[in-house]
Short mmCIF file of N, CA, C and O in Angstrom, two decimals:
data_model
loop_
_atom_site.label_atom_id
_atom_site.label_comp_id
_atom_site.label_asym_id
_atom_site.label_seq_id
_atom_site.Cartn_x
_atom_site.Cartn_y
_atom_site.Cartn_z
N ARG A 1 92.00 69.61 76.54
CA ARG A 1 92.03 69.39 75.27
C ARG A 1 93.17 69.50 75.36
O ARG A 1 94.38 69.62 75.10
N VAL A 2 93.32 68.10 74.73
CA VAL A 2 94.38 67.57 73.91
C VAL A 2 94.60 67.71 72.03
O VAL A 2 93.06 67.28 71.21
N THR A 3 95.15 68.16 71.48
CA THR A 3 94.97 68.03 70.04
C THR A 3 96.43 67.21 69.39
O THR A 3 97.43 67.00 69.85
N GLU A 4 95.70 66.18 68.54
CA GLU A 4 96.59 65.57 68.35
C GLU A 4 97.27 64.66 68.65
O GLU A 4 98.34 64.26 68.62
N GLN A 5 97.11 64.25 69.92
CA GLN A 5 97.72 63.81 71.49
C GLN A 5 98.66 63.93 71.88
O GLN A 5 100.01 63.09 72.28
N ILE A 6 99.25 65.43 71.28
CA ILE A 6 100.77 65.71 71.17
C ILE A 6 100.82 67.35 71.98
O ILE A 6 101.68 67.13 73.18
N VAL A 7 99.57 68.14 72.06
CA VAL A 7 99.12 69.42 72.86
C VAL A 7 98.64 69.37 73.89
O VAL A 7 97.48 69.44 72.95
N PHE A 8 98.89 70.00 74.59
CA PHE A 8 97.91 69.77 76.00
C PHE A 8 97.49 71.09 76.50
O PHE A 8 98.52 71.73 76.61
N ALA A 9 95.84 71.49 76.58
CA ALA A 9 95.80 72.65 77.34
C ALA A 9 94.11 72.38 78.08
O ALA A 9 94.06 72.00 77.42
N GLY A 10 94.60 73.17 79.13
CA GLY A 10 93.16 72.71 80.13
C GLY A 10 93.40 73.85 81.65
O GLY A 10 94.19 74.98 81.45
N LEU A 11 92.52 73.02 82.58
CA LEU A 11 92.27 74.26 83.62
C LEU A 11 93.15 72.76 84.60
O LEU A 11 92.73 71.55 84.27
N GLY A 12 93.88 73.21 86.14
CA GLY A 12 94.31 72.53 86.82
C GLY A 12 94.03 72.95 88.52
O GLY A 12 93.77 73.95 88.64
N ALA A 13 93.60 72.43 89.04
CA ALA A 13 93.42 72.72 90.88
C ALA A 13 93.78 71.84 91.55
O ALA A 13 94.17 70.41 91.01
N TYR A 14 94.72 72.11 92.43
CA TYR A 14 96.06 71.66 93.27
C TYR A 14 95.77 71.82 95.07
O TYR A 14 94.86 73.61 95.18
N TRP A 15 95.73 71.30 95.58
CA TRP A 15 95.88 71.86 97.08
C TRP A 15 96.75 70.87 97.61
O TRP A 15 97.51 70.04 97.19
N LEU A 16 97.03 71.31 98.81
CA LEU A 16 98.36 70.77 99.66
C LEU A 16 98.13 69.66 100.53
O LEU A 16 96.88 69.55 101.64
N ALA A 17 98.70 68.43 100.25
CA ALA A 17 98.29 67.26 101.32
C ALA A 17 99.07 67.83 102.02
O ALA A 17 100.17 66.83 101.63
N ASP A 18 98.65 67.25 103.18
CA ASP A 18 99.62 67.71 104.64
C ASP A 18 99.14 67.46 105.92
O ASP A 18 98.67 67.36 106.31
N PRO A 19 100.32 65.94 106.19
CA PRO A 19 99.11 65.86 107.43
C PRO A 19 99.17 66.51 108.94
O PRO A 19 98.23 65.85 109.77
N ARG A 20 100.08 67.19 108.95
CA ARG A 20 99.94 68.59 110.07
C ARG A 20 99.36 69.59 109.66
O ARG A 20 98.89 69.99 108.76
N ASP A 21 98.31 70.24 111.00
CA ASP A 21 97.94 71.13 110.77
C ASP A 21 98.54 72.59 110.54
O ASP A 21 97.89 73.59 111.78
N ASP A 22 99.45 73.04 110.18
CA ASP A 22 100.62 73.77 110.17
C ASP A 22 99.91 74.06 108.86
O ASP A 22 101.09 75.89 108.96
N ALA A 23 99.25 74.45 108.19
CA ALA A 23 99.60 74.75 107.04
C ALA A 23 98.39 74.19 105.44
O ALA A 23 97.99 73.19 105.98
N ARG A 24 97.50 75.09 105.03
CA ARG A 24 96.68 75.14 103.96
C ARG A 24 97.29 75.91 102.83
O ARG A 24 97.38 76.61 102.50
N MET A 25 96.73 75.05 101.66
CA MET A 25 97.02 75.53 100.75
C MET A 25 96.43 75.49 99.24
O MET A 25 95.51 74.02 99.09
N PHE A 26 95.64 75.94 98.23
CA PHE A 26 94.98 75.74 97.60
C PHE A 26 95.18 76.56 96.21
O PHE A 26 95.68 77.80 96.45
N TYR A 27 95.66 75.93 95.02
CA TYR A 27 95.83 76.88 93.93
C TYR A 27 95.90 76.54 91.98
O TYR A 27 95.13 75.33 92.67
N GLY A 28 94.85 77.16 91.11
CA GLY A 28 95.00 76.51 90.51
C GLY A 28 94.70 77.74 89.21
O GLY A 28 94.99 78.71 89.20
N GLY A 29 94.53 77.05 87.87
CA GLY A 29 95.24 78.14 86.61
C GLY A 29 95.47 77.62 85.76
O GLY A 29 94.70 76.23 84.95
N LEU A 30 95.25 78.25 84.83
CA LEU A 30 95.68 77.72 83.84
C LEU A 30 97.18 76.73 83.18
O LEU A 30 97.98 76.79 83.57
N MET A 31 97.10 75.50 82.67
CA MET A 31 97.81 74.05 82.06
C MET A 31 97.83 74.17 80.48
O MET A 31 96.70 73.95 79.79
N LEU A 32 99.30 74.54 80.05
CA LEU A 32 99.82 74.08 78.91
C LEU A 32 100.88 73.06 79.45
O LEU A 32 101.90 72.92 79.98
N GLY A 33 100.86 72.03 77.91
CA GLY A 33 101.47 70.69 77.85
C GLY A 33 102.36 70.48 76.69
O GLY A 33 101.28 70.97 75.91
N VAL A 34 103.30 69.71 76.04
CA VAL A 34 103.33 68.78 75.14
C VAL A 34 103.67 67.84 75.42
O VAL A 34 105.29 67.19 75.88
N ARG A 35 103.29 66.14 74.35
CA ARG A 35 104.81 65.39 74.82
C ARG A 35 105.84 65.46 73.92
O ARG A 35 106.12 66.01 72.50
N LEU A 36 106.78 65.49 75.42
CA LEU A 36 108.19 64.85 74.52
C LEU A 36 108.70 63.91 73.49
O LEU A 36 109.48 64.20 72.73
N ILE A 37 108.58 63.07 73.85
CA ILE A 37 108.88 61.66 73.74
C ILE A 37 107.73 60.63 73.76
O ILE A 37 107.01 60.39 75.01
N GLY A 38 107.64 59.51 73.15
CA GLY A 38 106.82 58.57 73.47
C GLY A 38 105.57 58.10 72.23
O GLY A 38 105.41 59.18 71.13
N THR A 39 104.37 57.14 72.73
CA THR A 39 103.12 56.84 71.77
C THR A 39 102.11 57.29 73.11
O THR A 39 102.56 57.66 73.96
N ASP A 40 100.90 56.91 72.42
CA ASP A 40 100.03 57.19 73.47
C ASP A 40 100.19 56.56 73.97
O ASP A 40 98.97 56.76 75.54
N ARG A 41 100.49 55.04 74.01
CA ARG A 41 100.48 53.74 75.12
C ARG A 41 101.44 54.60 76.66
O ARG A 41 101.27 54.23 77.71
N LEU A 42 102.51 54.59 75.93
CA LEU A 42 103.99 55.11 77.04
C LEU A 42 104.28 56.77 76.12
O LEU A 42 104.38 56.36 75.55
N ASN A 43 104.39 58.17 77.30
CA ASN A 43 105.16 58.91 77.11
C ASN A 43 105.35 59.78 78.50
O ASN A 43 105.36 59.39 79.58
N VAL A 44 106.70 60.24 77.45
CA VAL A 44 107.12 61.64 78.73
C VAL A 44 106.32 62.78 78.09
O VAL A 44 106.63 63.26 76.97
N SER A 45 105.93 63.75 79.21
CA SER A 45 105.24 65.36 78.67
C SER A 45 105.84 66.22 79.68
O SER A 45 106.60 65.24 80.51
N ALA A 46 106.29 67.38 79.21
CA ALA A 46 106.31 68.64 79.38
C ALA A 46 105.06 69.01 79.65
O ALA A 46 104.29 69.98 79.27
N ARG A 47 104.64 69.94 81.34
CA ARG A 47 103.61 70.55 81.49
C ARG A 47 104.36 71.27 82.15
O ARG A 47 104.88 71.94 82.66
N GLY A 48 102.84 72.39 82.36
CA GLY A 48 102.94 74.11 83.50
C GLY A 48 101.72 74.28 83.73
O GLY A 48 100.51 74.71 83.37
N LEU A 49 101.90 75.02 84.80
CA LEU A 49 100.82 75.85 85.34
C LEU A 49 100.52 77.56 85.93
O LEU A 49 101.91 77.45 86.27
N LEU A 50 99.98 78.53 85.30
CA LEU A 50 100.58 79.57 85.55
C LEU A 50 98.21 80.06 85.82
O LEU A 50 97.90 79.45 85.26
N GLY A 51 98.95 80.31 87.33
CA GLY A 51 97.50 80.54 87.94
C GLY A 51 97.93 81.62 89.20
O GLY A 51 98.98 82.01 89.91
N VAL A 52 96.71 81.61 89.84
CA VAL A 52 96.28 82.13 91.66
C VAL A 52 96.70 80.91 92.20
O VAL A 52 95.65 79.98 92.63
N GLY A 53 96.62 81.55 94.27
CA GLY A 53 96.24 80.92 94.71
C GLY A 53 96.02 81.18 95.75
O GLY A 53 96.33 82.67 96.07
N GLN A 54 95.94 80.85 96.90
CA GLN A 54 95.63 81.32 98.46
C GLN A 54 96.30 80.55 99.85
O GLN A 54 95.97 79.16 100.01
N GLY A 55 97.35 80.95 100.66
CA GLY A 55 97.54 79.81 101.06
C GLY A 55 98.26 80.12 102.40
O GLY A 55 97.74 81.39 103.02
N THR A 56 97.16 79.08 103.82
CA THR A 56 97.97 80.13 105.34
C THR A 56 98.63 79.16 105.79
O THR A 56 97.78 78.07 105.87
N LEU A 57 99.30 79.76 106.80
CA LEU A 57 100.14 78.87 107.73
C LEU A 57 99.99 79.15 108.92
O LEU A 57 99.87 80.63 109.57
N TYR A 58 100.29 78.89 109.41
CA TYR A 58 99.65 78.81 111.48
C TYR A 58 100.84 78.62 112.30
O TYR A 58 101.94 77.31 111.80
N ASP A 59 100.96 79.49 113.05
CA ASP A 59 102.21 79.02 114.59
C ASP A 59 101.73 78.86 115.61
O ASP A 59 100.41 79.68 116.06
N THR A 60 102.52 79.22 116.76
CA THR A 60 102.71 78.35 117.95
C THR A 60 102.90 80.10 118.58
O THR A 60 105.04 79.69 118.31
N VAL A 61 102.76 80.80 119.13
CA VAL A 61 103.43 81.91 119.79
C VAL A 61 103.28 81.84 121.13
O VAL A 61 102.41 81.76 121.06
N SER A 62 104.58 82.32 121.26
CA SER A 62 103.87 82.87 123.19
C SER A 62 103.82 84.27 122.91
O SER A 62 104.04 85.30 122.65
N PHE A 63 103.18 85.10 123.83
CA PHE A 63 102.97 86.50 124.20
C PHE A 63 104.12 87.49 124.20
O PHE A 63 104.80 88.48 124.01
N ALA A 64 105.38 86.74 125.27
CA ALA A 64 106.87 87.38 124.85
C ALA A 64 106.59 87.52 123.42
O ALA A 64 107.86 88.69 122.64
N ASP A 65 106.63 86.02 122.26
CA ASP A 65 107.13 86.88 120.53
C ASP A 65 106.45 87.90 120.24
O ASP A 65 106.73 88.43 119.62
N ALA A 66 104.86 87.68 120.75
CA ALA A 66 103.81 89.28 120.47
C ALA A 66 104.34 90.51 121.34
O ALA A 66 103.46 91.30 120.46
N ARG A 67 104.98 90.07 121.96
CA ARG A 67 105.59 91.63 122.61
C ARG A 67 104.21 91.82 123.49
O ARG A 67 103.52 93.58 123.96
N HIS A 68 103.29 91.13 123.92
CA HIS A 68 101.81 91.35 124.35
C HIS A 68 102.20 91.48 126.02
O HIS A 68 102.73 90.98 126.81
N PRO A 69 101.61 92.60 126.68
CA PRO A 69 101.51 92.60 128.28
C PRO A 69 101.28 91.42 129.14
O PRO A 69 101.92 91.55 129.92
N SER A 70 99.78 91.28 128.72
CA SER A 70 99.54 90.25 129.49
C SER A 70 99.32 88.85 129.30
O SER A 70 99.30 88.85 128.13
N HIS A 71 99.09 87.62 130.19
CA HIS A 71 98.56 86.66 129.45
C HIS A 71 97.03 85.80 129.65
O HIS A 71 97.06 85.27 130.10
N VAL A 72 96.07 87.39 129.24
CA VAL A 72 94.62 86.95 130.33
C VAL A 72 94.12 86.05 128.78
O VAL A 72 94.24 85.70 127.41
N GLY A 73 93.94 84.12 129.67
CA GLY A 73 92.69 83.58 129.13
C GLY A 73 93.74 82.18 128.15
O GLY A 73 93.34 81.45 128.29
N HIS A 74 95.11 82.58 128.84
CA HIS A 74 95.77 81.69 128.06
C HIS A 74 96.78 81.21 129.37
O HIS A 74 97.63 81.92 129.62
N GLN A 75 96.96 80.40 129.73
CA GLN A 75 97.62 80.20 131.21
C GLN A 75 99.27 79.41 130.94
O GLN A 75 99.79 79.64 131.42
N ASP A 76 99.63 79.11 129.89
CA ASP A 76 100.89 78.75 129.31
C ASP A 76 101.23 79.90 128.67
O ASP A 76 102.73 79.98 128.25
N GLY A 77 100.33 81.10 128.80
CA GLY A 77 100.98 82.27 127.56
C GLY A 77 101.19 81.66 126.17
O GLY A 77 101.59 82.39 125.68
N LEU A 78 100.35 80.58 125.71
CA LEU A 78 100.69 80.17 124.10
C LEU A 78 99.54 80.16 123.45
O LEU A 78 98.69 80.33 123.73
N PHE A 79 99.27 80.62 121.59
CA PHE A 79 98.18 81.10 120.89
C PHE A 79 98.65 80.71 119.27
O PHE A 79 100.12 80.38 119.40
N ARG A 80 97.77 80.34 118.90
CA ARG A 80 98.31 80.19 117.59
C ARG A 80 97.76 81.74 116.99
O ARG A 80 96.65 81.98 116.92
N VAL A 81 99.07 81.47 115.58
CA VAL A 81 98.63 83.02 115.08
C VAL A 81 97.78 81.73 113.44
O VAL A 81 98.56 81.67 112.87
N ALA A 82 97.29 82.80 112.25
CA ALA A 82 97.34 82.43 111.71
C ALA A 82 97.90 83.34 109.92
O ALA A 82 97.23 84.65 110.59
N TYR A 83 98.53 82.94 109.25
CA TYR A 83 98.65 84.03 108.57
C TYR A 83 98.22 83.57 106.76
O TYR A 83 98.64 82.20 107.03
N ARG A 84 97.39 84.11 106.05
CA ARG A 84 97.13 84.12 104.77
C ARG A 84 97.16 84.73 103.98
O ARG A 84 97.26 86.38 104.32
N GLN A 85 97.27 84.14 102.30
CA GLN A 85 97.83 85.59 101.61
C GLN A 85 97.45 84.42 99.94
O GLN A 85 97.77 83.75 99.93
N ASN A 86 97.29 85.86 99.44
CA ASN A 86 97.28 85.42 97.94
C ASN A 86 98.35 85.27 97.23
O ASN A 86 99.14 86.36 97.28
N PHE A 87 98.58 84.47 95.71
CA PHE A 87 100.08 84.54 95.55
C PHE A 87 99.36 84.43 93.81
O PHE A 87 99.01 83.12 93.85
N LEU A 88 100.47 85.05 93.27
CA LEU A 88 100.84 84.40 91.87
C LEU A 88 101.82 83.23 92.03
O LEU A 88 102.37 82.65 93.33
N VAL A 89 101.55 81.75 90.97
CA VAL A 89 102.31 80.50 90.78
C VAL A 89 102.03 80.06 89.72
O VAL A 89 102.04 80.39 88.21
N ALA A 90 103.71 79.53 89.76
CA ALA A 90 103.69 79.00 88.34
C ALA A 90 104.31 77.84 88.00
O ALA A 90 104.94 77.77 89.32
N GLU A 91 104.30 76.54 88.20
CA GLU A 91 104.69 75.01 88.63
C GLU A 91 104.71 74.14 87.47
O GLU A 91 104.30 73.93 86.69
N PRO A 92 105.94 74.04 86.77
CA PRO A 92 106.56 73.15 85.48
C PRO A 92 106.84 72.28 86.56
O PRO A 92 106.57 71.62 87.26
N GLU A 93 106.49 70.69 85.26
CA GLU A 93 106.09 69.71 85.80
C GLU A 93 106.55 68.90 84.74
O GLU A 93 106.51 68.77 83.43
N ILE A 94 107.37 67.79 84.89
CA ILE A 94 107.93 66.68 83.81
C ILE A 94 106.87 65.65 84.64
O ILE A 94 106.92 65.16 85.58
N ARG A 95 105.69 65.13 83.29
CA ARG A 95 104.73 63.58 83.56
C ARG A 95 105.39 62.77 82.68
O ARG A 95 105.25 62.80 81.38
N PHE A 96 104.95 61.17 83.54
CA PHE A 96 105.22 59.93 83.25
C PHE A 96 103.46 58.92 83.20
O PHE A 96 103.31 59.62 83.44
N SER A 97 103.59 59.08 80.87
CA SER A 97 101.68 58.19 81.44
C SER A 97 101.58 57.12 80.65
O SER A 97 102.74 56.62 80.05
N TYR A 98 101.85 56.99 80.93
CA TYR A 98 101.31 55.13 80.51
C TYR A 98 99.90 54.53 81.09
O TYR A 98 99.35 54.32 81.69
N GLU A 99 99.49 53.88 79.49
CA GLU A 99 98.00 53.10 79.54
C GLU A 99 98.19 51.82 80.08
O GLU A 99 98.14 50.84 79.21
N VAL A 100 97.00 51.98 80.62
CA VAL A 100 97.03 50.62 81.77
C VAL A 100 96.24 49.33 80.40
O VAL A 100 95.90 48.91 80.56
N VAL A 101 94.93 50.14 80.40
CA VAL A 101 93.66 49.52 79.85
C VAL A 101 93.49 50.54 78.45
O VAL A 101 93.60 52.11 79.00
N ASP A 102 92.39 50.45 77.75
CA ASP A 102 92.22 51.42 76.55
C ASP A 102 91.23 52.64 77.27
O ASP A 102 90.67 52.48 77.45
N GLY A 103 91.98 54.06 76.98
CA GLY A 103 91.18 55.24 77.26
C GLY A 103 91.42 55.36 78.91
O GLY A 103 90.93 56.07 79.31
N VAL A 104 92.46 54.34 79.62
CA VAL A 104 92.61 54.76 81.08
C VAL A 104 94.56 54.72 81.64
O VAL A 104 94.85 53.39 81.20
N SER A 105 94.92 56.23 82.11
CA SER A 105 96.31 56.51 81.52
C SER A 105 96.62 56.27 83.08
O SER A 105 95.22 57.33 84.37
N LEU A 106 97.49 55.75 84.12
CA LEU A 106 97.80 56.34 85.36
C LEU A 106 99.31 57.13 84.91
O LEU A 106 100.26 57.12 84.16
N ASN A 107 99.42 58.58 85.55
CA ASN A 107 99.84 58.94 85.12
C ASN A 107 100.95 59.96 86.91
O ASN A 107 100.42 59.99 87.61
N LEU A 108 102.31 60.26 85.91
CA LEU A 108 103.58 59.87 87.53
C LEU A 108 104.57 61.15 86.93
O LEU A 108 104.36 61.71 86.33
N GLY A 109 104.05 62.61 87.92
CA GLY A 109 105.08 64.22 87.61
C GLY A 109 105.56 64.23 88.54
O GLY A 109 105.70 63.73 90.27
N ALA A 110 106.26 64.86 88.47
CA ALA A 110 107.48 65.61 89.42
C ALA A 110 107.76 66.84 88.72
O ALA A 110 107.29 67.11 87.56
N GLY A 111 107.69 67.97 89.72
CA GLY A 111 108.10 68.99 89.05
C GLY A 111 108.47 70.43 90.70
O GLY A 111 108.43 69.90 91.47
N TYR A 112 108.56 71.78 90.29
CA TYR A 112 108.40 72.71 91.65
C TYR A 112 107.63 73.72 91.08
O TYR A 112 106.86 74.21 89.75
N ARG A 113 107.09 74.00 92.45
CA ARG A 113 106.04 75.61 92.67
C ARG A 113 106.78 76.67 93.02
O ARG A 113 107.10 76.50 93.83
N ALA A 114 106.53 77.64 91.95
CA ALA A 114 106.62 79.09 92.74
C ALA A 114 106.05 79.71 93.27
O ALA A 114 104.71 79.68 92.02
N THR A 115 106.05 80.87 94.04
CA THR A 115 104.34 80.99 93.96
C THR A 115 105.74 82.96 94.66
O THR A 115 106.96 83.14 95.00
N SER A 116 104.15 84.05 94.82
CA SER A 116 104.85 84.99 94.70
C SER A 116 104.04 85.29 95.72
O SER A 116 104.40 87.05 96.15
N ALA A 117 104.14 84.35 96.75
CA ALA A 117 103.74 85.01 98.28
C ALA A 117 104.88 85.56 98.79
O ALA A 117 106.11 85.32 98.47
N ASP A 118 105.12 86.43 100.23
CA ASP A 118 106.23 87.29 99.94
C ASP A 118 107.38 86.36 101.34
O ASP A 118 106.67 86.25 102.13
N GLY A 119 108.07 86.97 101.47
CA GLY A 119 109.00 86.52 102.30
C GLY A 119 109.02 84.91 103.30
O GLY A 119 109.29 84.23 102.53
N ARG A 120 108.61 85.35 104.55
CA ARG A 120 108.30 84.18 105.36
C ARG A 120 107.49 82.90 104.93
O ARG A 120 107.31 81.67 104.50
N MET A 121 106.22 83.25 103.85
CA MET A 121 105.24 83.20 103.19
C MET A 121 105.71 81.82 101.85
O MET A 121 104.94 80.57 102.06
N ASP A 122 106.59 82.70 101.54
CA ASP A 122 106.87 81.81 99.80
C ASP A 122 107.90 80.52 100.72
O ASP A 122 107.64 79.79 99.85
N ASP A 123 109.20 80.80 102.01
CA ASP A 123 109.88 79.65 102.02
C ASP A 123 109.07 78.63 102.36
O ASP A 123 109.88 77.11 102.29
N ARG A 124 107.67 78.72 102.98
CA ARG A 124 106.96 77.58 103.74
C ARG A 124 105.28 76.65 102.31
O ARG A 124 105.19 75.99 102.17
N LEU A 125 106.04 77.93 101.02
CA LEU A 125 105.04 77.07 99.94
C LEU A 125 105.62 76.52 98.91
O LEU A 125 104.98 76.19 97.74
N ARG A 126 106.62 77.16 98.29
CA ARG A 126 107.36 77.22 97.26
C ARG A 126 108.22 76.03 97.58
O ARG A 126 108.72 75.09 98.77
N GLY A 127 108.68 74.64 96.32
CA GLY A 127 109.13 73.82 96.72
C GLY A 127 108.65 72.55 95.51
O GLY A 127 108.24 72.48 95.26
N ALA A 128 109.07 71.03 95.80
CA ALA A 128 109.13 70.24 95.34
C ALA A 128 108.10 69.29 95.07
O ALA A 128 107.09 69.31 96.25
N THR A 129 107.26 69.32 94.30
CA THR A 129 106.06 68.98 93.86
C THR A 129 106.17 67.44 93.12
O THR A 129 106.43 66.87 91.76
N GLY A 130 104.95 66.96 93.74
CA GLY A 130 104.91 65.00 92.97
C GLY A 130 103.47 65.34 92.39
O GLY A 130 102.27 65.33 93.75
N THR A 131 102.90 64.79 91.60
CA THR A 131 101.50 63.99 91.60
C THR A 131 101.75 62.50 90.50
O THR A 131 102.00 62.20 90.34
N ILE A 132 100.29 62.86 91.45
CA ILE A 132 99.93 61.04 90.81
C ILE A 132 98.49 61.28 90.24
O ILE A 132 97.49 61.97 91.01
N GLY A 133 98.07 60.96 89.02
CA GLY A 133 96.67 60.38 88.65
C GLY A 133 96.22 59.38 87.63
O GLY A 133 96.93 58.61 86.72
N VAL A 134 94.57 59.22 87.50
CA VAL A 134 94.54 58.10 86.65
C VAL A 134 93.89 59.33 85.62
O VAL A 134 93.06 60.30 86.08
N GLN A 135 94.16 59.52 84.68
CA GLN A 135 93.22 60.03 83.01
C GLN A 135 92.63 59.17 82.37
O GLN A 135 92.70 57.65 82.39
N PHE A 136 90.88 59.31 82.17
CA PHE A 136 90.25 58.64 81.42
C PHE A 136 89.93 59.30 79.99
O PHE A 136 90.08 60.62 80.22
N ASP A 137 90.21 58.89 79.03
CA ASP A 137 89.87 59.23 78.07
C ASP A 137 88.62 58.82 77.07
O ASP A 137 87.54 57.48 76.95
N LEU A 138 87.18 60.09 76.74
CA LEU A 138 85.96 60.10 77.50
C LEU A 138 85.61 60.75 75.43
O LEU A 138 84.36 60.05 75.68
N HIS A 139 86.75 60.60 75.01
CA HIS A 139 85.93 60.88 73.24
C HIS A 139 85.90 58.94 72.68
O HIS A 139 86.31 58.17 73.17
#
């Protein structure tokens, strides 16, 4: 919901776009934002998401890593382990918006994702973010 084309409140959902199969992540929550400078046609805004998410990280480990006494069923002694965790997330963002045609805007954003995931998971789930989007004004 946009009020007076200055203040924004809504819901958002994101997922990790990763070409490797070593991590999966989904999160969503409440988004709040405000236009900092500009007009309806061209502007810069600050937004933030506060919400919850779930991450799954995959590692390949050897039986020696797991201190497992046998290699039953695994000829090379390697197997894949998944770590899954729920977390809280906060993601502030600066967004540039340009109205390409009446009612259709292109959005580009940069931010930082911080999570409450513990230890090793947090190191791999937090970090810089980038967004690209198309916004349709339906009123």
